[in-house]
PDB file of C-alpha atoms in Angstrom:
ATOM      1  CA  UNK A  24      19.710 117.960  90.554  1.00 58.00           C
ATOM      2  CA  UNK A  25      21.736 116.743  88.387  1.00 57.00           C
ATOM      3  CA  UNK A  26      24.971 118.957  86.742  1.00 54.00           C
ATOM      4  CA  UNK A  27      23.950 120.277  83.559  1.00 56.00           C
ATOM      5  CA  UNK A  28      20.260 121.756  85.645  1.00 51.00           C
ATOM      6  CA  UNK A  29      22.591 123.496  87.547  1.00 50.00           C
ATOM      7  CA  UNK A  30      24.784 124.539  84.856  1.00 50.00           C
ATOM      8  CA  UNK A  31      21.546 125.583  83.164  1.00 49.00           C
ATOM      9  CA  UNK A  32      20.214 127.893  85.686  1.00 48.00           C
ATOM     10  CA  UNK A  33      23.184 129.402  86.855  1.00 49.00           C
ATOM     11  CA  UNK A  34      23.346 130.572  82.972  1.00 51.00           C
ATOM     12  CA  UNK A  35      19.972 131.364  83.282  1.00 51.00           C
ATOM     13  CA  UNK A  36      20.488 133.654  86.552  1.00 47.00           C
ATOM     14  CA  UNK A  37      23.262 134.965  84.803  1.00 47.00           C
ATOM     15  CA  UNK A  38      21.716 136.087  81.759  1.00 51.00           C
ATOM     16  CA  UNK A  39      18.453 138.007  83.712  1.00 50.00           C
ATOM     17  CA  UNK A  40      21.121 140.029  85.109  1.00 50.00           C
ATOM     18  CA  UNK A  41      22.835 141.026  82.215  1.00 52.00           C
ATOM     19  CA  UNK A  42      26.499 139.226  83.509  1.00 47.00           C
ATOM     20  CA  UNK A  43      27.439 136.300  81.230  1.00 46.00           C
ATOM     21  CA  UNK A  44      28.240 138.366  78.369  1.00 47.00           C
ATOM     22  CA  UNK A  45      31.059 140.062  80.984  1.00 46.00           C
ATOM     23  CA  UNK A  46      31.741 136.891  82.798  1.00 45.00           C
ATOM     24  CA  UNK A  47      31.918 134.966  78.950  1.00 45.00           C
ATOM     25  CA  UNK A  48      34.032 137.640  78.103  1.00 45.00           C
ATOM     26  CA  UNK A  49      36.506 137.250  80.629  1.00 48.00           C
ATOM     27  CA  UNK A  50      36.016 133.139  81.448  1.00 50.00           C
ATOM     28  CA  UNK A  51      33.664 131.104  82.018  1.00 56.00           C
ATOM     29  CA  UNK A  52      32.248 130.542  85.427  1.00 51.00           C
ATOM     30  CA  UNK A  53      29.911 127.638  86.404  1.00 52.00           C
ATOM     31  CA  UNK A  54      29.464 126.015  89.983  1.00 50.00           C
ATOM     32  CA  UNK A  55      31.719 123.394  88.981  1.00 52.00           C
ATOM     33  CA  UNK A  56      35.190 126.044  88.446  1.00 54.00           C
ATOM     34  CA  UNK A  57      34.907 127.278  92.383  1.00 51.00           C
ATOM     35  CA  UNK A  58      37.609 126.155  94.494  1.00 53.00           C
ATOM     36  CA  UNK A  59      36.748 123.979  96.822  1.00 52.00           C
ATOM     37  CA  UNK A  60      37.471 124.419 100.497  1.00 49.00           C
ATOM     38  CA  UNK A  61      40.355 123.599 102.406  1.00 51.00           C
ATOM     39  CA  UNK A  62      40.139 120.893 104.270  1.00 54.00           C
ATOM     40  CA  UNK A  63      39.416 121.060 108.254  1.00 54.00           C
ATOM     41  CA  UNK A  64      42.310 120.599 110.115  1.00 53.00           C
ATOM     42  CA  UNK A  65      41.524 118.859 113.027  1.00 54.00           C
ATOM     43  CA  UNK A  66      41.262 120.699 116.237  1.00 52.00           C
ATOM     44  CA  UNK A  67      43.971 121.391 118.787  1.00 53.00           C
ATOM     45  CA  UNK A  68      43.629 119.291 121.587  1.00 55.00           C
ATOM     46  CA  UNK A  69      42.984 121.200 124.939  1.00 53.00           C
ATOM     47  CA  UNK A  70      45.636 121.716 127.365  1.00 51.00           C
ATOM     48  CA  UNK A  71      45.202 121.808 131.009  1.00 48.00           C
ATOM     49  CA  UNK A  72      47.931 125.300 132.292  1.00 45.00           C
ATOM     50  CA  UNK A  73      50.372 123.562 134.680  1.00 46.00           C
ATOM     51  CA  UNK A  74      49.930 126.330 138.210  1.00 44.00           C
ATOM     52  CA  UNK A  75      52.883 127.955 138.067  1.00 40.00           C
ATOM     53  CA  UNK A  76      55.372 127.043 141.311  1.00 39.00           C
ATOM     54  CA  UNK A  77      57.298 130.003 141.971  1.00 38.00           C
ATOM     55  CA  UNK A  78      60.653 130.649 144.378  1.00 42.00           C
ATOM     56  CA  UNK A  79      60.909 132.366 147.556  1.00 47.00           C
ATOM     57  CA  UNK A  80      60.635 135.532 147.774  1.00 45.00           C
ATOM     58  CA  UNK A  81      59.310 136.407 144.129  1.00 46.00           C
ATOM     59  CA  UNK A  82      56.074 137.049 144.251  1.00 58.00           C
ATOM     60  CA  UNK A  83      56.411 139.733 141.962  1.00 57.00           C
ATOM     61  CA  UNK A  84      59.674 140.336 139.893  1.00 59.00           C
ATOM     62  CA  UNK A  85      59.396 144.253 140.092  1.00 79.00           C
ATOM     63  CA  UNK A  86      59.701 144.582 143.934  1.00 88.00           C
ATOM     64  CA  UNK A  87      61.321 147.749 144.927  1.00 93.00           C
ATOM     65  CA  UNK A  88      64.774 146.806 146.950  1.00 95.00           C
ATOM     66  CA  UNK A  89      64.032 145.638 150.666  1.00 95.00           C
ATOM     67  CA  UNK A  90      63.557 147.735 153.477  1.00 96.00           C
ATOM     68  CA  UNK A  91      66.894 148.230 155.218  1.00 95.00           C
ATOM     69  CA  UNK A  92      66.117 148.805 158.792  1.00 96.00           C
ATOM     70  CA  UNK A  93      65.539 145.849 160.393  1.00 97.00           C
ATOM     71  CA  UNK A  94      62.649 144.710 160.627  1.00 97.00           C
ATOM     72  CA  UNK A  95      59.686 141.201 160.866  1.00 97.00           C
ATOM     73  CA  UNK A  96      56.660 141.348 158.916  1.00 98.00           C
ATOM     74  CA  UNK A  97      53.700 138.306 159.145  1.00 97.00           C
ATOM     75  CA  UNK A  98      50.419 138.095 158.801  1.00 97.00           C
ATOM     76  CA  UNK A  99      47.873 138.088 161.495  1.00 97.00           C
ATOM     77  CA  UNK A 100      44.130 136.510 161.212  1.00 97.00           C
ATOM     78  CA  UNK A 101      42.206 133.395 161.531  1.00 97.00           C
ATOM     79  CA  UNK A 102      44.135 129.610 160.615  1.00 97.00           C
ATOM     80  CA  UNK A 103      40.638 128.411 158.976  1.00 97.00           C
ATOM     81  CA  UNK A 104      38.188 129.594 156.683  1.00 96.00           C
ATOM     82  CA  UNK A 105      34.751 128.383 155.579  1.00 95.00           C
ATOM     83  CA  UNK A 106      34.840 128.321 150.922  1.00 93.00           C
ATOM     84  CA  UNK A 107      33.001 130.777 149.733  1.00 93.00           C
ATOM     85  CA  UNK A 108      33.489 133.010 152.887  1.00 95.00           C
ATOM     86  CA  UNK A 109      35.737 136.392 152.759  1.00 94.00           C
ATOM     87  CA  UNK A 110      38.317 135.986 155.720  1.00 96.00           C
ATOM     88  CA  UNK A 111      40.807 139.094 156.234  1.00 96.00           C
ATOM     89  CA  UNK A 112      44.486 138.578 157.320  1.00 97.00           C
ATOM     90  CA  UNK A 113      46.548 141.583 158.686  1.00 96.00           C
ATOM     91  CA  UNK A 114      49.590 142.541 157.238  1.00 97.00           C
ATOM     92  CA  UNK A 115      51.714 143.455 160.178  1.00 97.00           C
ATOM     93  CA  UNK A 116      55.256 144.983 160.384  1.00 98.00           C
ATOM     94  CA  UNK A 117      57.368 145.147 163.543  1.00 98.00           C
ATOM     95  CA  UNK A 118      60.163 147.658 163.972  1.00 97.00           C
ATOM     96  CA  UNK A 119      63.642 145.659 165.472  1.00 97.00           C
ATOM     97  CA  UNK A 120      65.929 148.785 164.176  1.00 96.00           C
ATOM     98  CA  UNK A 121      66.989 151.936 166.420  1.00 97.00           C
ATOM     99  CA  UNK A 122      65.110 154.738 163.399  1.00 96.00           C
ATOM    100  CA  UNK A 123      61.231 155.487 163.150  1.00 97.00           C
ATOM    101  CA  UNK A 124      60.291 152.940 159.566  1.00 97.00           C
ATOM    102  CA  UNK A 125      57.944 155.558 158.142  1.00 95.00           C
ATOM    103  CA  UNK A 126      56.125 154.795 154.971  1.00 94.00           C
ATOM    104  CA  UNK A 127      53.472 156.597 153.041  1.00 91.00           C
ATOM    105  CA  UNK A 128      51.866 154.230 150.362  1.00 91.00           C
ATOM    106  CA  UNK A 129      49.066 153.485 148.187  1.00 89.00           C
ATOM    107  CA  UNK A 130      46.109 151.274 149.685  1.00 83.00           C
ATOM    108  CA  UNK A 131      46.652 148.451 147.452  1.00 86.00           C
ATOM    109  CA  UNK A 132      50.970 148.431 148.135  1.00 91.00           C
ATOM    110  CA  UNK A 133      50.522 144.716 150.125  1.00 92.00           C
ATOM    111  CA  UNK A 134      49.960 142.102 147.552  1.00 91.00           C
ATOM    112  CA  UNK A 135      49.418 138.066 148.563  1.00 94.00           C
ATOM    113  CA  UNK A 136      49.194 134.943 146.396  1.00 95.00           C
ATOM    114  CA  UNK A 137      48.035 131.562 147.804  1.00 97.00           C
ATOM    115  CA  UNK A 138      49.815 128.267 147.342  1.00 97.00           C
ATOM    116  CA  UNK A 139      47.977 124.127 147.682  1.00 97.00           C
ATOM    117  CA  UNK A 140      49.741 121.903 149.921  1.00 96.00           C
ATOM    118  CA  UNK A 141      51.967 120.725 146.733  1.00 95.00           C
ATOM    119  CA  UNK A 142      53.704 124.555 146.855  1.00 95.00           C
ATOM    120  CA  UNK A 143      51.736 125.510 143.505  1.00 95.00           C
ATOM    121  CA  UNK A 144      49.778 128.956 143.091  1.00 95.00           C
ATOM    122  CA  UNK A 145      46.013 128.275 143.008  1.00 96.00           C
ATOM    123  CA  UNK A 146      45.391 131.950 143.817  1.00 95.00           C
ATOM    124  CA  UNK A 147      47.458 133.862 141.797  1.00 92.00           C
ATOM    125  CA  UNK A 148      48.235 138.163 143.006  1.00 86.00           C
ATOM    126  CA  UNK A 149      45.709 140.136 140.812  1.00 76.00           C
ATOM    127  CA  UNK A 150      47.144 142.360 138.142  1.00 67.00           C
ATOM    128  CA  UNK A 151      44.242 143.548 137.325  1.00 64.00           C
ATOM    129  CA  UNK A 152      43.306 144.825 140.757  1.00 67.00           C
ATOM    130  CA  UNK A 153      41.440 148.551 140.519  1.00 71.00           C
ATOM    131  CA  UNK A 154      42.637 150.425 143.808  1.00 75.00           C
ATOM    132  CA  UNK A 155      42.013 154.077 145.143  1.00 71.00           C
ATOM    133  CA  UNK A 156      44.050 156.913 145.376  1.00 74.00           C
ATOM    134  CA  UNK A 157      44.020 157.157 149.266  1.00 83.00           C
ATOM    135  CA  UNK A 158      47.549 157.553 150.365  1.00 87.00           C
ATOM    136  CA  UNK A 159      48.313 155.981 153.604  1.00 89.00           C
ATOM    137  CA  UNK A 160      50.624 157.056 156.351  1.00 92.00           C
ATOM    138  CA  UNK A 161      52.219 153.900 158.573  1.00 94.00           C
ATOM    139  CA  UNK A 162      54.613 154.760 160.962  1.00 95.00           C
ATOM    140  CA  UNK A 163      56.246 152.235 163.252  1.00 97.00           C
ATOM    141  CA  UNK A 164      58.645 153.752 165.932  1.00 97.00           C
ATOM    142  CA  UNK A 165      61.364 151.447 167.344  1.00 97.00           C
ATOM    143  CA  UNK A 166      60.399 148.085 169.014  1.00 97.00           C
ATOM    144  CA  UNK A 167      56.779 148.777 167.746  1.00 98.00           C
ATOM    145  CA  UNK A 168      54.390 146.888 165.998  1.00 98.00           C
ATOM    146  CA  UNK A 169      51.626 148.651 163.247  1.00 97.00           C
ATOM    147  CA  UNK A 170      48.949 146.938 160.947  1.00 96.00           C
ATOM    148  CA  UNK A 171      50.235 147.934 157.336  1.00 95.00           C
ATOM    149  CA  UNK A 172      47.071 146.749 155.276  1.00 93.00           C
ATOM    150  CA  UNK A 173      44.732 143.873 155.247  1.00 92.00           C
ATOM    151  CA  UNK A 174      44.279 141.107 152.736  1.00 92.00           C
ATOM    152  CA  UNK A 175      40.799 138.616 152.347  1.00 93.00           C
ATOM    153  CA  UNK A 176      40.405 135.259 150.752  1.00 95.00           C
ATOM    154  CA  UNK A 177      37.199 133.330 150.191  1.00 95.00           C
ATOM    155  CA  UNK A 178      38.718 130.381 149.252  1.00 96.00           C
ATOM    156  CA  UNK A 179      38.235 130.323 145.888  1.00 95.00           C
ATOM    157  CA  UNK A 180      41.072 129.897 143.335  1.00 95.00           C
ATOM    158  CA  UNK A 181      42.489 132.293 140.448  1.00 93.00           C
ATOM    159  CA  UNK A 182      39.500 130.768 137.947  1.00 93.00           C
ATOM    160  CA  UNK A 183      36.977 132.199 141.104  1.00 93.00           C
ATOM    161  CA  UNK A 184      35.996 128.286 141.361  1.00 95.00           C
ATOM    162  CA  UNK A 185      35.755 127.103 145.034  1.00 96.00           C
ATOM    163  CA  UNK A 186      39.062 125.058 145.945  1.00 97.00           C
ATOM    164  CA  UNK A 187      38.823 121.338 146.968  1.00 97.00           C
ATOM    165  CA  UNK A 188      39.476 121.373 151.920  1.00 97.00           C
ATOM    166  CA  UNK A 189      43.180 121.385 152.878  1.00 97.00           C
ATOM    167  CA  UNK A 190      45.909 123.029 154.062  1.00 98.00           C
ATOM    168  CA  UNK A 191      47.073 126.135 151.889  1.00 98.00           C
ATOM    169  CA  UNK A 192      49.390 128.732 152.482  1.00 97.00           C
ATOM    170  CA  UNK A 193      48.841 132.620 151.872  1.00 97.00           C
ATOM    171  CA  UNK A 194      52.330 134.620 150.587  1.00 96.00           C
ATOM    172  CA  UNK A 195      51.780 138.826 151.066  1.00 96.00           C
ATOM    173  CA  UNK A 196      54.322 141.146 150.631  1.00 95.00           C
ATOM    174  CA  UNK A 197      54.488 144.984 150.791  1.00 94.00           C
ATOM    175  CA  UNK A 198      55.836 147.106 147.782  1.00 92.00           C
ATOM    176  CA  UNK A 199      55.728 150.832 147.763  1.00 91.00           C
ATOM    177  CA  UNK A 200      57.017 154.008 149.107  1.00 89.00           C
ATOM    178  CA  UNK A 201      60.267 152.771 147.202  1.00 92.00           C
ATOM    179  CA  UNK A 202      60.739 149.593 149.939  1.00 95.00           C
ATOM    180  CA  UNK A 203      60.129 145.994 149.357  1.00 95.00           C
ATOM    181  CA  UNK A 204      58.614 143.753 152.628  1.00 96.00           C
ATOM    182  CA  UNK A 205      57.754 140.518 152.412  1.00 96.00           C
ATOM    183  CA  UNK A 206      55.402 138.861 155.425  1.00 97.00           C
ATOM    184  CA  UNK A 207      56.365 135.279 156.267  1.00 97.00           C
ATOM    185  CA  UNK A 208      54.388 132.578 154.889  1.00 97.00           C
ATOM    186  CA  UNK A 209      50.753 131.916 156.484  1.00 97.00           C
ATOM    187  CA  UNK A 210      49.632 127.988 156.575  1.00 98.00           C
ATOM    188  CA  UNK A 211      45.412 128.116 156.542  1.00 98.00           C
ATOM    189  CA  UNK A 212      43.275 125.649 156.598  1.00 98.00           C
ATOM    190  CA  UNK A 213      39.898 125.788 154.175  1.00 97.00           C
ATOM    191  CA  UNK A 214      37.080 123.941 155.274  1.00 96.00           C
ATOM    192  CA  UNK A 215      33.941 123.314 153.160  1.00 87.00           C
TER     193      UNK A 215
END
């Protein structure tokens, strides 16, 4: 088609519905006075996020200040797991102090993160974690020993994506009732 057909039936169109006379009036309009485009401005290349490595003990940077008696906390539970399988780990918490550590807590207050061989976080601690209400009572008298909370892993990573065999290492700490504990680290070993 060449210009002046179009030009000729866009006047046309125009006319059979009574706007040229107002579009004449104010300036004339044809297919060839519409702006153009921008350009396309080439696409930003994809970026692959760098796991975040993070130091001892911040797992989270609003933990409540440490517990003061003294105290151990570690994690109890298998070394291996199977991908794709949920495996629980027990957050434990022994009493070394002379008073009664008595804490009364949410059911989601004991957090964990899990680190590759290389020290990086390939399964970060959800934030978006829903939890119940249930308020739970943990007591641990002098030289004693009490299960705070559990944790589970499947092996999969942060993206939910099954993570390649090796050696990983699970990081859980305990934040509520106004105390901070952190477990020592937990080496695992994920088979597939």
């Amino acid at each position: 088609m060449t210009p002046r057909i179009r030009t000729a039936l866009l006047s046309t169109a125009l006319l059979s519905t009574g706007l040229l006379g107002t579009l004449s009036a104010q300036a004339q309009v044809s297919i060839f006075t519409i702006p153009a485009l921008p350009p396309r401005s080439a696409a930003p290349t994809p970026t692959t996020p760098t796991p975040v490595t993070p130091t001892r003990p911040a797992l989270n940077p609003d933990l409540n200040p440490a517990l003061a008696t003294p105290h151990s906390a570690n994690l109890s539970g298998p070394g291996s797991l199977r991908g794709g399988q949920d495996t629980t780990w027990t957050f434990n918490l022994t009493n070394l102090g002379e008073a009664v550590i008595d804490l009364q807590h949410g059911a989601c207050d004991v957090r964990f993160e899990v680190l590759n061989a290389a020290g990086q976080v390939v399964r970060a601690n959800p934030t978006n974690t829903v939890c119940t209400m249930q308020l739970v009572m943990t007591n641990v008298a002098p030289g004693e020993t009490m299960d705070v909370q559990s944790v589970r892993w499947n092996g999969r990573g942060s993206d939910g994506k099954a993570l390649p065999a090796g050696e990983y290492t699970i990081r859980a700490y305990f934040n509520g009732a106004g105390v901070s504990i952190v477990a020592e680290d937990y080496p695992v070993t994920l088979e597939n």
